[in-house]
CSV table of C-alpha atoms in Angstrom, one decimal:
chain,number,residue,atom,x,y,z
A,1,UNK,CA,18.3,-25.0,-8.4
A,2,UNK,CA,15.2,-26.3,-6.4
A,3,UNK,CA,12.1,-26.6,-8.1
A,4,UNK,CA,10.3,-24.5,-5.1
A,5,UNK,CA,6.5,-24.7,-6.7
A,6,UNK,CA,6.5,-28.2,-6.9
A,7,UNK,CA,6.6,-28.6,-3.3
A,8,UNK,CA,5.7,-25.3,-2.7
A,9,UNK,CA,3.3,-25.6,0.1
A,10,UNK,CA,5.7,-27.2,2.9
A,11,UNK,CA,9.7,-26.9,3.9
A,12,UNK,CA,11.6,-23.9,2.9
A,13,UNK,CA,8.1,-21.8,2.0
A,14,UNK,CA,7.8,-21.4,5.7
A,15,UNK,CA,11.0,-20.0,5.8
A,16,UNK,CA,10.5,-17.8,2.8
A,17,UNK,CA,7.1,-16.5,4.8
A,18,UNK,CA,9.0,-15.9,7.9
A,19,UNK,CA,11.5,-13.6,5.9
A,20,UNK,CA,8.9,-12.1,4.0
A,21,UNK,CA,6.9,-11.3,7.4
A,22,UNK,CA,10.7,-9.6,8.7
A,23,UNK,CA,10.4,-7.9,5.6
A,24,UNK,CA,7.2,-6.2,6.0
A,25,UNK,CA,7.7,-5.7,8.8
A,26,UNK,CA,11.2,-3.3,7.8
A,27,UNK,CA,10.0,-2.0,5.0
A,28,UNK,CA,5.6,-1.1,4.9
A,29,UNK,CA,5.6,-0.8,8.7
A,30,UNK,CA,8.5,2.3,8.9
A,31,UNK,CA,7.0,5.3,7.2
A,32,UNK,CA,4.4,5.9,10.4
A,33,UNK,CA,7.3,6.3,12.6
A,34,UNK,CA,8.1,9.4,11.0
A,35,UNK,CA,5.7,11.4,13.0
A,36,UNK,CA,7.9,10.5,15.9
A,37,UNK,CA,11.0,13.0,14.4
A,38,UNK,CA,8.8,15.3,12.9
A,39,UNK,CA,9.5,18.4,15.8
A,40,UNK,CA,12.9,17.4,15.7
A,41,UNK,CA,13.3,17.6,12.1
A,42,UNK,CA,11.3,20.9,11.8
A,43,UNK,CA,13.5,22.2,14.6
A,44,UNK,CA,16.9,21.1,13.0
A,45,UNK,CA,15.8,22.9,9.7
A,46,UNK,CA,13.8,26.1,10.8
A,47,UNK,CA,11.4,25.0,8.6
A,48,UNK,CA,7.5,25.2,8.2
A,49,UNK,CA,5.0,22.1,8.3
A,50,UNK,CA,5.0,22.1,5.0
A,51,UNK,CA,8.4,21.8,4.5
A,52,UNK,CA,9.4,19.4,6.8
A,53,UNK,CA,5.6,17.3,5.5
A,54,UNK,CA,7.5,16.6,2.4
A,55,UNK,CA,9.8,14.1,4.2
A,56,UNK,CA,7.5,11.6,5.1
A,57,UNK,CA,5.4,12.0,1.9
A,58,UNK,CA,8.1,11.2,-0.7
A,59,UNK,CA,9.3,8.5,1.2
A,60,UNK,CA,5.9,6.9,1.5
A,61,UNK,CA,4.9,7.8,-2.3
A,62,UNK,CA,8.0,6.1,-3.3
A,63,UNK,CA,7.5,3.3,-1.5
A,64,UNK,CA,4.3,2.7,-4.1
A,65,UNK,CA,5.4,4.2,-6.9
A,66,UNK,CA,8.4,2.1,-7.6
A,67,UNK,CA,5.9,-1.3,-8.2
A,68,UNK,CA,6.5,-1.2,-12.3
A,69,UNK,CA,10.2,-0.6,-11.8
A,70,UNK,CA,10.3,-3.7,-9.1
A,71,UNK,CA,8.0,-5.7,-11.6
A,72,UNK,CA,10.6,-5.6,-14.2
A,73,UNK,CA,13.7,-6.5,-12.1
A,74,UNK,CA,11.8,-9.4,-10.6
A,75,UNK,CA,11.2,-10.3,-14.4
A,76,UNK,CA,15.0,-9.8,-15.4
A,77,UNK,CA,16.9,-10.7,-12.2
A,78,UNK,CA,14.5,-12.8,-9.7
A,79,UNK,CA,13.4,-11.8,-6.5
A,80,UNK,CA,16.5,-12.4,-4.2
A,81,UNK,CA,18.5,-10.0,-6.2
A,82,UNK,CA,16.2,-7.4,-6.1
A,83,UNK,CA,15.2,-7.9,-2.3
A,84,UNK,CA,18.8,-7.8,-1.6
A,85,UNK,CA,19.7,-4.4,-3.7
A,86,UNK,CA,16.5,-2.9,-2.6
A,87,UNK,CA,17.8,-3.5,1.8
A,88,UNK,CA,21.1,-2.1,0.3
A,89,UNK,CA,19.4,1.0,-1.1
A,90,UNK,CA,17.4,1.3,1.9
A,91,UNK,CA,20.3,1.3,4.2
A,92,UNK,CA,22.4,3.5,2.3
A,93,UNK,CA,19.7,6.3,2.3
A,94,UNK,CA,19.4,5.9,5.9
A,95,UNK,CA,22.9,6.3,6.6
A,96,UNK,CA,23.3,9.0,4.0
A,97,UNK,CA,20.5,10.8,5.5
A,98,UNK,CA,22.3,11.5,9.6
A,99,UNK,CA,24.9,13.5,7.4
A,100,UNK,CA,22.3,15.7,5.9
A,101,UNK,CA,22.5,19.4,6.1
A,102,UNK,CA,19.4,20.2,4.6
A,103,UNK,CA,16.3,19.1,4.2
A,104,UNK,CA,16.7,18.7,0.1
A,105,UNK,CA,19.6,16.3,0.8
A,106,UNK,CA,17.1,14.9,3.2
A,107,UNK,CA,14.5,14.6,0.9
A,108,UNK,CA,16.8,12.8,-1.8
A,109,UNK,CA,18.7,10.4,0.6
A,110,UNK,CA,16.1,9.1,2.9
A,111,UNK,CA,12.7,9.9,1.0
A,112,UNK,CA,13.7,9.0,-2.5
A,113,UNK,CA,16.9,6.4,-2.2
A,114,UNK,CA,15.6,4.5,0.9
A,115,UNK,CA,11.6,4.6,-0.4
A,116,UNK,CA,12.7,3.0,-3.6
A,117,UNK,CA,14.7,0.4,-1.7
A,118,UNK,CA,11.6,-0.4,0.9
A,119,UNK,CA,9.4,-0.9,-2.3
A,120,UNK,CA,12.0,-3.1,-4.2
A,121,UNK,CA,12.4,-5.2,-0.8
A,122,UNK,CA,9.0,-5.1,0.1
A,123,UNK,CA,7.0,-6.2,-3.5
A,124,UNK,CA,9.8,-8.9,-4.1
A,125,UNK,CA,8.6,-10.3,-0.7
A,126,UNK,CA,5.0,-10.4,-1.8
A,127,UNK,CA,5.5,-11.9,-5.6
A,128,UNK,CA,7.7,-14.2,-4.1
A,129,UNK,CA,4.9,-16.0,-2.4
A,130,UNK,CA,3.2,-15.8,-5.0
A,131,UNK,CA,6.0,-18.6,-6.1
A,132,UNK,CA,6.3,-20.7,-3.0
A,133,UNK,CA,2.4,-20.9,-2.2
A,134,UNK,CA,-1.0,-22.5,-4.4
A,135,UNK,CA,-3.1,-23.5,-2.6
A,136,UNK,CA,-2.7,-21.6,0.6
A,137,UNK,CA,-1.5,-18.6,-0.9
A,138,UNK,CA,-4.6,-17.0,0.7
A,139,UNK,CA,-3.3,-17.5,4.2
A,140,UNK,CA,0.2,-16.5,3.5
A,141,UNK,CA,-0.6,-13.4,2.3
A,142,UNK,CA,-2.3,-12.9,4.9
A,143,UNK,CA,0.3,-14.3,8.0
A,144,UNK,CA,2.4,-12.1,5.7
A,145,UNK,CA,0.6,-8.8,6.5
A,146,UNK,CA,0.8,-9.3,10.4
A,147,UNK,CA,4.5,-7.7,9.6
A,148,UNK,CA,3.6,-4.7,8.5
A,149,UNK,CA,1.6,-4.3,12.0
A,150,UNK,CA,4.5,-5.7,13.6
A,151,UNK,CA,6.5,-2.7,12.3
A,152,UNK,CA,4.0,-0.1,12.5
A,153,UNK,CA,4.2,-1.2,16.5
A,154,UNK,CA,7.7,-1.4,17.3
A,155,UNK,CA,9.1,1.2,14.9
A,156,UNK,CA,7.6,4.1,17.0
A,157,UNK,CA,8.6,2.8,20.5
A,158,UNK,CA,11.9,2.0,19.0
A,159,UNK,CA,12.2,5.3,17.5
A,160,UNK,CA,11.3,7.3,21.0
A,161,UNK,CA,14.0,5.2,22.7
A,162,UNK,CA,16.8,5.8,20.3
A,163,UNK,CA,16.0,9.5,19.5
A,164,UNK,CA,16.2,10.5,23.3
A,165,UNK,CA,19.5,8.7,23.5
A,166,UNK,CA,21.1,9.4,20.4
A,167,UNK,CA,19.0,11.9,18.4
A,168,UNK,CA,17.6,11.8,15.0
A,169,UNK,CA,21.4,12.0,13.4
A,170,UNK,CA,22.1,8.7,15.2
A,171,UNK,CA,18.6,7.4,15.2
A,172,UNK,CA,19.0,7.1,11.0
A,173,UNK,CA,22.3,6.2,11.3
A,174,UNK,CA,21.1,2.9,13.9
A,175,UNK,CA,17.8,2.6,11.2
A,176,UNK,CA,20.5,2.1,8.3
A,177,UNK,CA,22.2,-0.9,10.0
A,178,UNK,CA,18.2,-2.5,10.9
A,179,UNK,CA,16.9,-2.3,7.0
A,180,UNK,CA,20.2,-3.6,6.1
A,181,UNK,CA,18.6,-6.8,7.4
A,182,UNK,CA,16.3,-7.0,3.6
A,183,UNK,CA,19.4,-8.0,2.3
A,184,UNK,CA,19.4,-11.1,4.8
A,185,UNK,CA,15.7,-11.7,4.0
A,186,UNK,CA,16.3,-12.1,0.6
A,187,UNK,CA,19.4,-14.3,1.1
A,188,UNK,CA,17.0,-16.9,1.9
A,189,UNK,CA,14.8,-16.9,-1.3
A,190,UNK,CA,16.1,-20.1,-3.0
A,191,UNK,CA,15.6,-19.9,-6.9
A,192,UNK,CA,12.9,-21.2,-8.8
A,193,UNK,CA,12.4,-23.1,-11.7
A,194,UNK,CA,12.9,-20.5,-14.4
A,195,UNK,CA,9.2,-21.7,-15.6
A,196,UNK,CA,7.7,-20.9,-13.1
A,197,UNK,CA,9.0,-17.8,-12.2
A,198,UNK,CA,7.3,-16.7,-16.0
A,199,UNK,CA,5.5,-13.6,-16.2
A,200,UNK,CA,2.1,-14.7,-17.3
A,201,UNK,CA,1.8,-12.4,-20.5
A,202,UNK,CA,4.3,-13.9,-22.4
A,203,UNK,CA,2.7,-16.6,-23.5
A,204,UNK,CA,4.3,-19.3,-25.8
A,205,UNK,CA,3.9,-17.9,-29.8
A,206,UNK,CA,5.9,-18.3,-33.2
A,207,UNK,CA,8.8,-16.4,-33.0
A,208,UNK,CA,8.8,-12.7,-33.6
A,209,UNK,CA,10.7,-11.3,-36.2
A,210,UNK,CA,14.2,-9.6,-35.8
A,211,UNK,CA,13.3,-5.9,-34.5
A,212,UNK,CA,14.8,-2.7,-36.4
A,213,UNK,CA,17.7,-1.3,-34.5
A,214,UNK,CA,16.3,2.2,-35.0
A,215,UNK,CA,13.5,2.5,-33.0
A,216,UNK,CA,14.4,0.0,-30.8
A,217,UNK,CA,14.3,1.8,-27.4
A,218,UNK,CA,11.2,3.8,-28.0
A,219,UNK,CA,9.5,0.3,-29.5
A,220,UNK,CA,11.1,-1.4,-26.0
A,221,UNK,CA,9.8,1.4,-23.7
A,222,UNK,CA,6.0,1.7,-25.4
A,223,UNK,CA,5.8,-2.3,-24.7
A,224,UNK,CA,7.0,-1.9,-21.4
A,225,UNK,CA,4.5,1.2,-20.2
A,226,UNK,CA,2.0,-1.0,-21.7
A,227,UNK,CA,2.4,-4.6,-20.1
A,228,UNK,CA,2.9,-2.7,-17.0
A,229,UNK,CA,0.8,0.3,-16.8
A,230,UNK,CA,-2.6,-0.7,-18.2
A,231,UNK,CA,-4.1,2.4,-19.6
A,232,UNK,CA,-6.4,0.4,-22.0
A,233,UNK,CA,-8.1,-1.2,-18.8
A,234,UNK,CA,-8.5,2.3,-17.5
A,235,UNK,CA,-10.3,3.4,-20.5
A,236,UNK,CA,-12.7,0.3,-20.9
A,237,UNK,CA,-13.1,-1.0,-17.8
A,238,UNK,CA,-15.8,1.4,-16.0
A,239,UNK,CA,-15.6,-0.2,-12.2
A,240,UNK,CA,-11.9,-0.2,-12.4
A,241,UNK,CA,-12.0,3.6,-13.5
A,242,UNK,CA,-14.6,4.0,-10.2
A,243,UNK,CA,-12.3,2.4,-8.3
A,244,UNK,CA,-9.1,3.9,-8.7
A,245,UNK,CA,-10.5,7.5,-8.6
A,246,UNK,CA,-11.8,6.6,-5.9
A,247,UNK,CA,-9.2,5.6,-4.2
A,248,UNK,CA,-6.4,8.5,-5.4
A,249,UNK,CA,-9.0,10.4,-3.7
A,250,UNK,CA,-9.3,9.0,-0.7
A,251,UNK,CA,-5.8,8.5,-0.2
A,252,UNK,CA,-5.3,12.3,-0.2
A,253,UNK,CA,-7.0,11.8,3.4
A,254,UNK,CA,-5.9,8.3,4.7
A,255,UNK,CA,-2.2,8.9,5.3
A,256,UNK,CA,-3.0,11.9,7.7
A,257,UNK,CA,-2.8,10.4,10.7
A,258,UNK,CA,0.2,8.3,10.7
A,259,UNK,CA,2.2,11.6,9.9
A,260,UNK,CA,0.2,14.2,12.1
A,261,UNK,CA,-1.3,12.0,15.2
A,262,UNK,CA,2.0,12.3,17.2
A,263,UNK,CA,3.2,16.2,16.4
A,264,UNK,CA,-1.3,16.7,17.6
A,265,UNK,CA,-0.9,14.4,21.1
A,266,UNK,CA,2.5,16.5,22.0
A,267,UNK,CA,1.1,20.1,20.7
A,268,UNK,CA,-1.8,19.7,23.2
A,269,UNK,CA,0.5,18.4,26.1
A,270,UNK,CA,0.1,14.6,25.7
A,271,UNK,CA,3.8,13.1,27.5
A,272,UNK,CA,6.0,12.2,24.2
A,273,UNK,CA,6.1,8.8,25.0
A,274,UNK,CA,2.4,8.2,25.3
A,275,UNK,CA,2.1,10.1,22.1
A,276,UNK,CA,4.4,7.6,20.4
A,277,UNK,CA,2.5,5.3,22.2
A,278,UNK,CA,-0.8,5.8,19.7
A,279,UNK,CA,0.9,4.6,16.6
A,280,UNK,CA,2.0,1.2,18.5
A,281,UNK,CA,-1.9,0.9,19.5
A,282,UNK,CA,-2.2,0.7,16.0
A,283,UNK,CA,-0.2,-1.2,14.7
A,284,UNK,CA,-0.6,-3.9,17.9
A,285,UNK,CA,-4.3,-3.9,17.0
A,286,UNK,CA,-3.7,-5.0,13.1
A,287,UNK,CA,-1.8,-7.7,13.9
A,288,UNK,CA,-4.9,-9.4,14.7
A,289,UNK,CA,-7.2,-7.3,12.8
A,290,UNK,CA,-5.9,-7.0,9.5
A,291,UNK,CA,-5.4,-11.0,9.0
A,292,UNK,CA,-8.7,-11.5,10.1
A,293,UNK,CA,-10.5,-9.0,7.6
A,294,UNK,CA,-8.2,-10.6,4.8
A,295,UNK,CA,-9.0,-14.2,5.7
A,296,UNK,CA,-13.2,-12.8,6.1
A,297,UNK,CA,-12.8,-10.9,2.7
A,298,UNK,CA,-11.3,-13.7,1.2
A,299,UNK,CA,-14.6,-16.3,1.6
A,300,UNK,CA,-16.4,-16.9,-1.7
A,301,UNK,CA,-19.5,-15.7,-0.1
A,302,UNK,CA,-18.4,-12.2,0.4
A,303,UNK,CA,-17.0,-12.0,-3.2
A,304,UNK,CA,-19.9,-10.0,-4.6
A,305,UNK,CA,-20.0,-7.5,-1.2
A,306,UNK,CA,-16.6,-7.0,-1.2
A,307,UNK,CA,-16.3,-3.7,-3.0
A,308,UNK,CA,-19.5,-2.4,-0.7
A,309,UNK,CA,-17.6,-3.7,2.2
A,310,UNK,CA,-14.2,-1.9,1.5
A,311,UNK,CA,-16.3,1.8,0.4
A,312,UNK,CA,-17.8,1.0,4.2
A,313,UNK,CA,-14.4,0.4,5.9
A,314,UNK,CA,-13.3,4.5,4.0
A,315,UNK,CA,-16.2,5.5,5.6
A,316,UNK,CA,-16.0,4.5,9.2
A,317,UNK,CA,-12.1,5.6,8.6
A,318,UNK,CA,-13.2,8.7,7.7
A,319,UNK,CA,-16.1,9.1,10.5
A,320,UNK,CA,-13.3,8.1,13.1
A,321,UNK,CA,-11.0,11.2,12.2
A,322,UNK,CA,-13.9,13.6,13.7
A,323,UNK,CA,-12.9,12.2,17.2
A,324,UNK,CA,-9.5,13.8,17.1
A,325,UNK,CA,-11.5,17.2,16.1
A,326,UNK,CA,-13.8,16.8,19.5
A,327,UNK,CA,-11.1,16.1,21.9
A,328,UNK,CA,-7.0,15.7,22.4
A,329,UNK,CA,-7.1,13.7,25.9
A,330,UNK,CA,-4.9,10.8,26.2
A,331,UNK,CA,-8.1,8.4,26.8
A,332,UNK,CA,-10.2,10.1,24.2
A,333,UNK,CA,-6.8,9.3,21.4
A,334,UNK,CA,-6.5,5.9,22.7
A,335,UNK,CA,-10.1,4.5,21.9
A,336,UNK,CA,-9.8,6.7,18.8
A,337,UNK,CA,-6.7,4.5,17.8
A,338,UNK,CA,-8.8,1.2,18.3
A,339,UNK,CA,-11.8,2.0,16.5
A,340,UNK,CA,-9.6,3.4,13.7
A,341,UNK,CA,-7.9,0.2,13.8
A,342,UNK,CA,-10.5,-1.2,12.7
A,343,UNK,CA,-11.3,0.7,9.9
A,344,UNK,CA,-7.7,0.5,8.7
A,345,UNK,CA,-7.2,-3.2,9.1
A,346,UNK,CA,-10.4,-2.9,6.9
A,347,UNK,CA,-8.7,-0.7,4.6
A,348,UNK,CA,-5.7,-2.6,4.1
A,349,UNK,CA,-7.2,-6.8,3.7
A,350,UNK,CA,-9.3,-5.4,0.6
A,351,UNK,CA,-8.0,-2.8,-1.0
A,352,UNK,CA,-6.1,-5.0,-3.7
A,353,UNK,CA,-9.0,-7.6,-3.1
A,354,UNK,CA,-11.9,-5.6,-4.4
A,355,UNK,CA,-9.1,-4.9,-7.5
A,356,UNK,CA,-9.0,-8.3,-7.7
A,357,UNK,CA,-12.6,-8.6,-8.5
A,358,UNK,CA,-12.4,-5.5,-11.0
A,359,UNK,CA,-9.5,-6.7,-13.6
A,360,UNK,CA,-9.1,-10.2,-15.2
A,361,UNK,CA,-6.3,-12.0,-13.5
A,362,UNK,CA,-4.3,-12.1,-16.5
A,363,UNK,CA,-4.1,-8.0,-17.0
A,364,UNK,CA,-4.0,-8.0,-12.7
A,365,UNK,CA,-0.5,-7.3,-13.1
A,366,UNK,CA,-0.1,-4.0,-15.0
A,367,UNK,CA,-3.5,-2.8,-13.7
A,368,UNK,CA,-2.1,-3.1,-10.3
A,369,UNK,CA,0.9,-1.0,-11.6
A,370,UNK,CA,-1.2,1.7,-12.8
A,371,UNK,CA,-3.2,1.7,-9.5
A,372,UNK,CA,-0.5,2.3,-7.3
A,373,UNK,CA,1.8,5.0,-9.4
A,374,UNK,CA,-1.5,7.0,-9.7
A,375,UNK,CA,-2.2,6.1,-5.5
A,376,UNK,CA,1.7,7.5,-5.0
A,377,UNK,CA,0.4,10.9,-6.5
A,378,UNK,CA,-1.9,11.2,-4.1
A,379,UNK,CA,0.2,9.9,-1.3
A,380,UNK,CA,3.2,12.6,-2.5
A,381,UNK,CA,0.8,15.2,-2.2
A,382,UNK,CA,-1.2,14.7,0.8
A,383,UNK,CA,0.8,15.5,3.9
A,384,UNK,CA,2.6,18.6,2.4
A,385,UNK,CA,-1.3,20.0,1.6
A,386,UNK,CA,-1.7,19.6,4.9
A,387,UNK,CA,1.3,20.7,6.3
A,388,UNK,CA,0.3,24.0,4.5
A,389,UNK,CA,-2.9,24.0,5.9
A,390,UNK,CA,-1.4,24.2,9.4
A,391,UNK,CA,1.0,27.1,8.6
A,392,UNK,CA,-2.0,29.4,7.1
A,393,UNK,CA,-3.9,28.7,10.1
A,394,UNK,CA,-1.5,29.2,12.8
A,395,UNK,CA,-0.6,25.2,13.2
A,396,UNK,CA,-4.6,24.4,14.3
A,397,UNK,CA,-4.5,20.7,13.9
A,398,UNK,CA,-8.4,20.2,13.6
A,399,UNK,CA,-8.1,21.7,10.2
A,400,UNK,CA,-6.2,18.7,9.3
A,401,UNK,CA,-8.8,16.0,10.6
A,402,UNK,CA,-11.5,17.5,9.0
A,403,UNK,CA,-9.6,17.3,5.8
A,404,UNK,CA,-8.6,13.6,6.1
A,405,UNK,CA,-12.3,13.3,7.3
A,406,UNK,CA,-13.4,15.3,3.8
A,407,UNK,CA,-11.1,13.4,1.7
A,408,UNK,CA,-11.9,9.7,2.7
A,409,UNK,CA,-16.0,10.0,3.1
A,410,UNK,CA,-16.7,11.6,-0.4
A,411,UNK,CA,-14.1,9.1,-1.6
A,412,UNK,CA,-16.3,6.3,0.4
A,413,UNK,CA,-19.5,8.0,-0.9
A,414,UNK,CA,-18.5,8.0,-4.7
A,415,UNK,CA,-17.2,4.4,-4.7
A,416,UNK,CA,-20.2,3.3,-3.1
A,417,UNK,CA,-22.7,5.1,-5.3
A,418,UNK,CA,-20.9,4.4,-8.3
A,419,UNK,CA,-20.4,0.4,-8.2
A,420,UNK,CA,-24.3,0.6,-7.0
A,421,UNK,CA,-24.7,2.8,-10.2
A,422,UNK,CA,-22.7,0.3,-12.7
A,423,UNK,CA,-24.8,-2.3,-10.8
A,424,UNK,CA,-27.7,-1.2,-12.3
A,425,UNK,CA,-27.0,-0.8,-15.7
A,426,UNK,CA,-25.5,-4.2,-15.6
A,427,UNK,CA,-28.7,-6.0,-14.5
A,428,UNK,CA,-30.6,-3.4,-16.9
A,429,UNK,CA,-28.2,-4.4,-20.0
A,430,UNK,CA,-29.0,-8.3,-19.2
A,431,UNK,CA,-32.4,-7.9,-18.6
A,432,UNK,CA,-32.8,-6.0,-22.1
A,433,UNK,CA,-30.5,-8.4,-23.9
A,434,UNK,CA,-32.9,-11.7,-22.5
A,435,UNK,CA,-35.7,-9.9,-23.4
A,436,UNK,CA,-34.4,-8.9,-27.0
A,437,UNK,CA,-33.4,-12.2,-27.7
A,438,UNK,CA,-37.0,-13.7,-27.9
A,439,UNK,CA,-37.1,-17.2,-28.9
A,440,UNK,CA,-33.2,-17.4,-30.2
A,441,UNK,CA,-32.9,-17.4,-26.5
A,442,UNK,CA,-34.4,-20.8,-26.7
A,443,UNK,CA,-31.7,-22.0,-29.6
A,444,UNK,CA,-28.5,-20.7,-28.1
A,445,UNK,CA,-27.3,-22.0,-24.6
A,446,UNK,CA,-26.8,-18.8,-22.1
A,447,UNK,CA,-24.0,-18.6,-19.4
A,448,UNK,CA,-25.4,-18.5,-15.9
A,449,UNK,CA,-24.2,-15.5,-14.2
A,450,UNK,CA,-21.4,-17.7,-11.9
A,451,UNK,CA,-20.8,-19.0,-15.9
A,452,UNK,CA,-20.5,-15.9,-17.0
A,453,UNK,CA,-18.4,-14.2,-14.4
A,454,UNK,CA,-15.8,-17.2,-14.6
A,455,UNK,CA,-15.9,-16.5,-18.5
A,456,UNK,CA,-14.5,-13.0,-17.9
A,457,UNK,CA,-12.2,-13.9,-15.0
A,458,UNK,CA,-10.0,-16.9,-14.8
A,459,UNK,CA,-9.4,-18.1,-11.8
A,460,UNK,CA,-6.2,-16.5,-10.1
A,461,UNK,CA,-3.1,-18.5,-11.1
A,462,UNK,CA,-0.5,-15.7,-11.6
A,463,UNK,CA,1.8,-14.3,-9.1
A,464,UNK,CA,0.3,-11.3,-7.6
A,465,UNK,CA,2.0,-8.7,-6.5
A,466,UNK,CA,0.5,-6.7,-3.5
A,467,UNK,CA,1.2,-3.7,-2.2
A,468,UNK,CA,-0.6,-3.2,1.5
A,469,UNK,CA,-2.1,0.2,3.2
């Protein structure tokens, strides 16, 4: 076995980075292209907007909700096997969906099975970067995120061309073969030394007593849930609680433009190829904006203000969606996509950087697991809720963008205000503690704010499994 972490910053590590870029383009860049097929699926199955919207919502929700299961598989079998298993599931799901005769079958095949497979491949590609990169890990993650933007750019254009030539069934069958390339990307992930891939939550210690066979299954499930879902952090960490609730709320509005922008443009007379081009404009802009936002957000002088920058990006995203309420002309929609790309790049780059700032790194993996599971619930509910709104308002898409703006703006104000209140409480608490210490403060050395932060949060040395937006 090659000891990749010992020589992590060169050689084969850059091949692994290229595989991560391709994998992210194939997986996380795929869901935005579903809007291209929305009208065709609706006509094929004679379904309402709400029923059709369940397909992209299930696919995207599984791509996020499978994070804890992916983490377990990575610990047990490694990144290579997990990524190849994900590519196989994604391929089988999309290929089987081309033979579906009902929307329910499409939910299971292209939604559940393909979404879970994409999750395995995507999160494995991020995890393996933490094994191959240490000093340049931030740069590697920023470059890998370019793959998401490439996917958002290319998938809609490819979908539009294939849909005209093969129909949605032939396109989905061909997509299955394209997603099988995740197995090729997984094959280049050379195994690392067992010690390097060991999870940080398993420190060496005295041997554990043998377990009784009776409650073994329940005890194992409880330990796995406690390790991968940080409910204790949710109870004890107020900042994590504010951030999680705010993100779960704003996610109810965030994915709606990706699903409904193309049908909205086509409904207002924009030609099909121009409507598909709108999503590609967002993806192409993010090729440059997302890595730039990630590198700027990773600067040390931005650390204290990162959570407020994220709230500002969410607020800008919500305000930008109001443009679609005012006009549906193609030049206006192009300008909307460009401004939307700025806020989307900021959200995607800072979403998990802020999470790293709020929780100790030794609990980040489990905090991320709970975070993505709760996030996936909002992703699952959001498009069908907007589809139901369309059905009850006679296909008035303005209400969808009003709904998106409401959740985003209110979520941004909640997070920004919550962080400000918690910061003031912490400042008053430190001041009251310093005044109450009195003469004792002179006898006991005190920590500076920087030292205090360092004591609470050790430097990041563990593998971080990041799900981008």
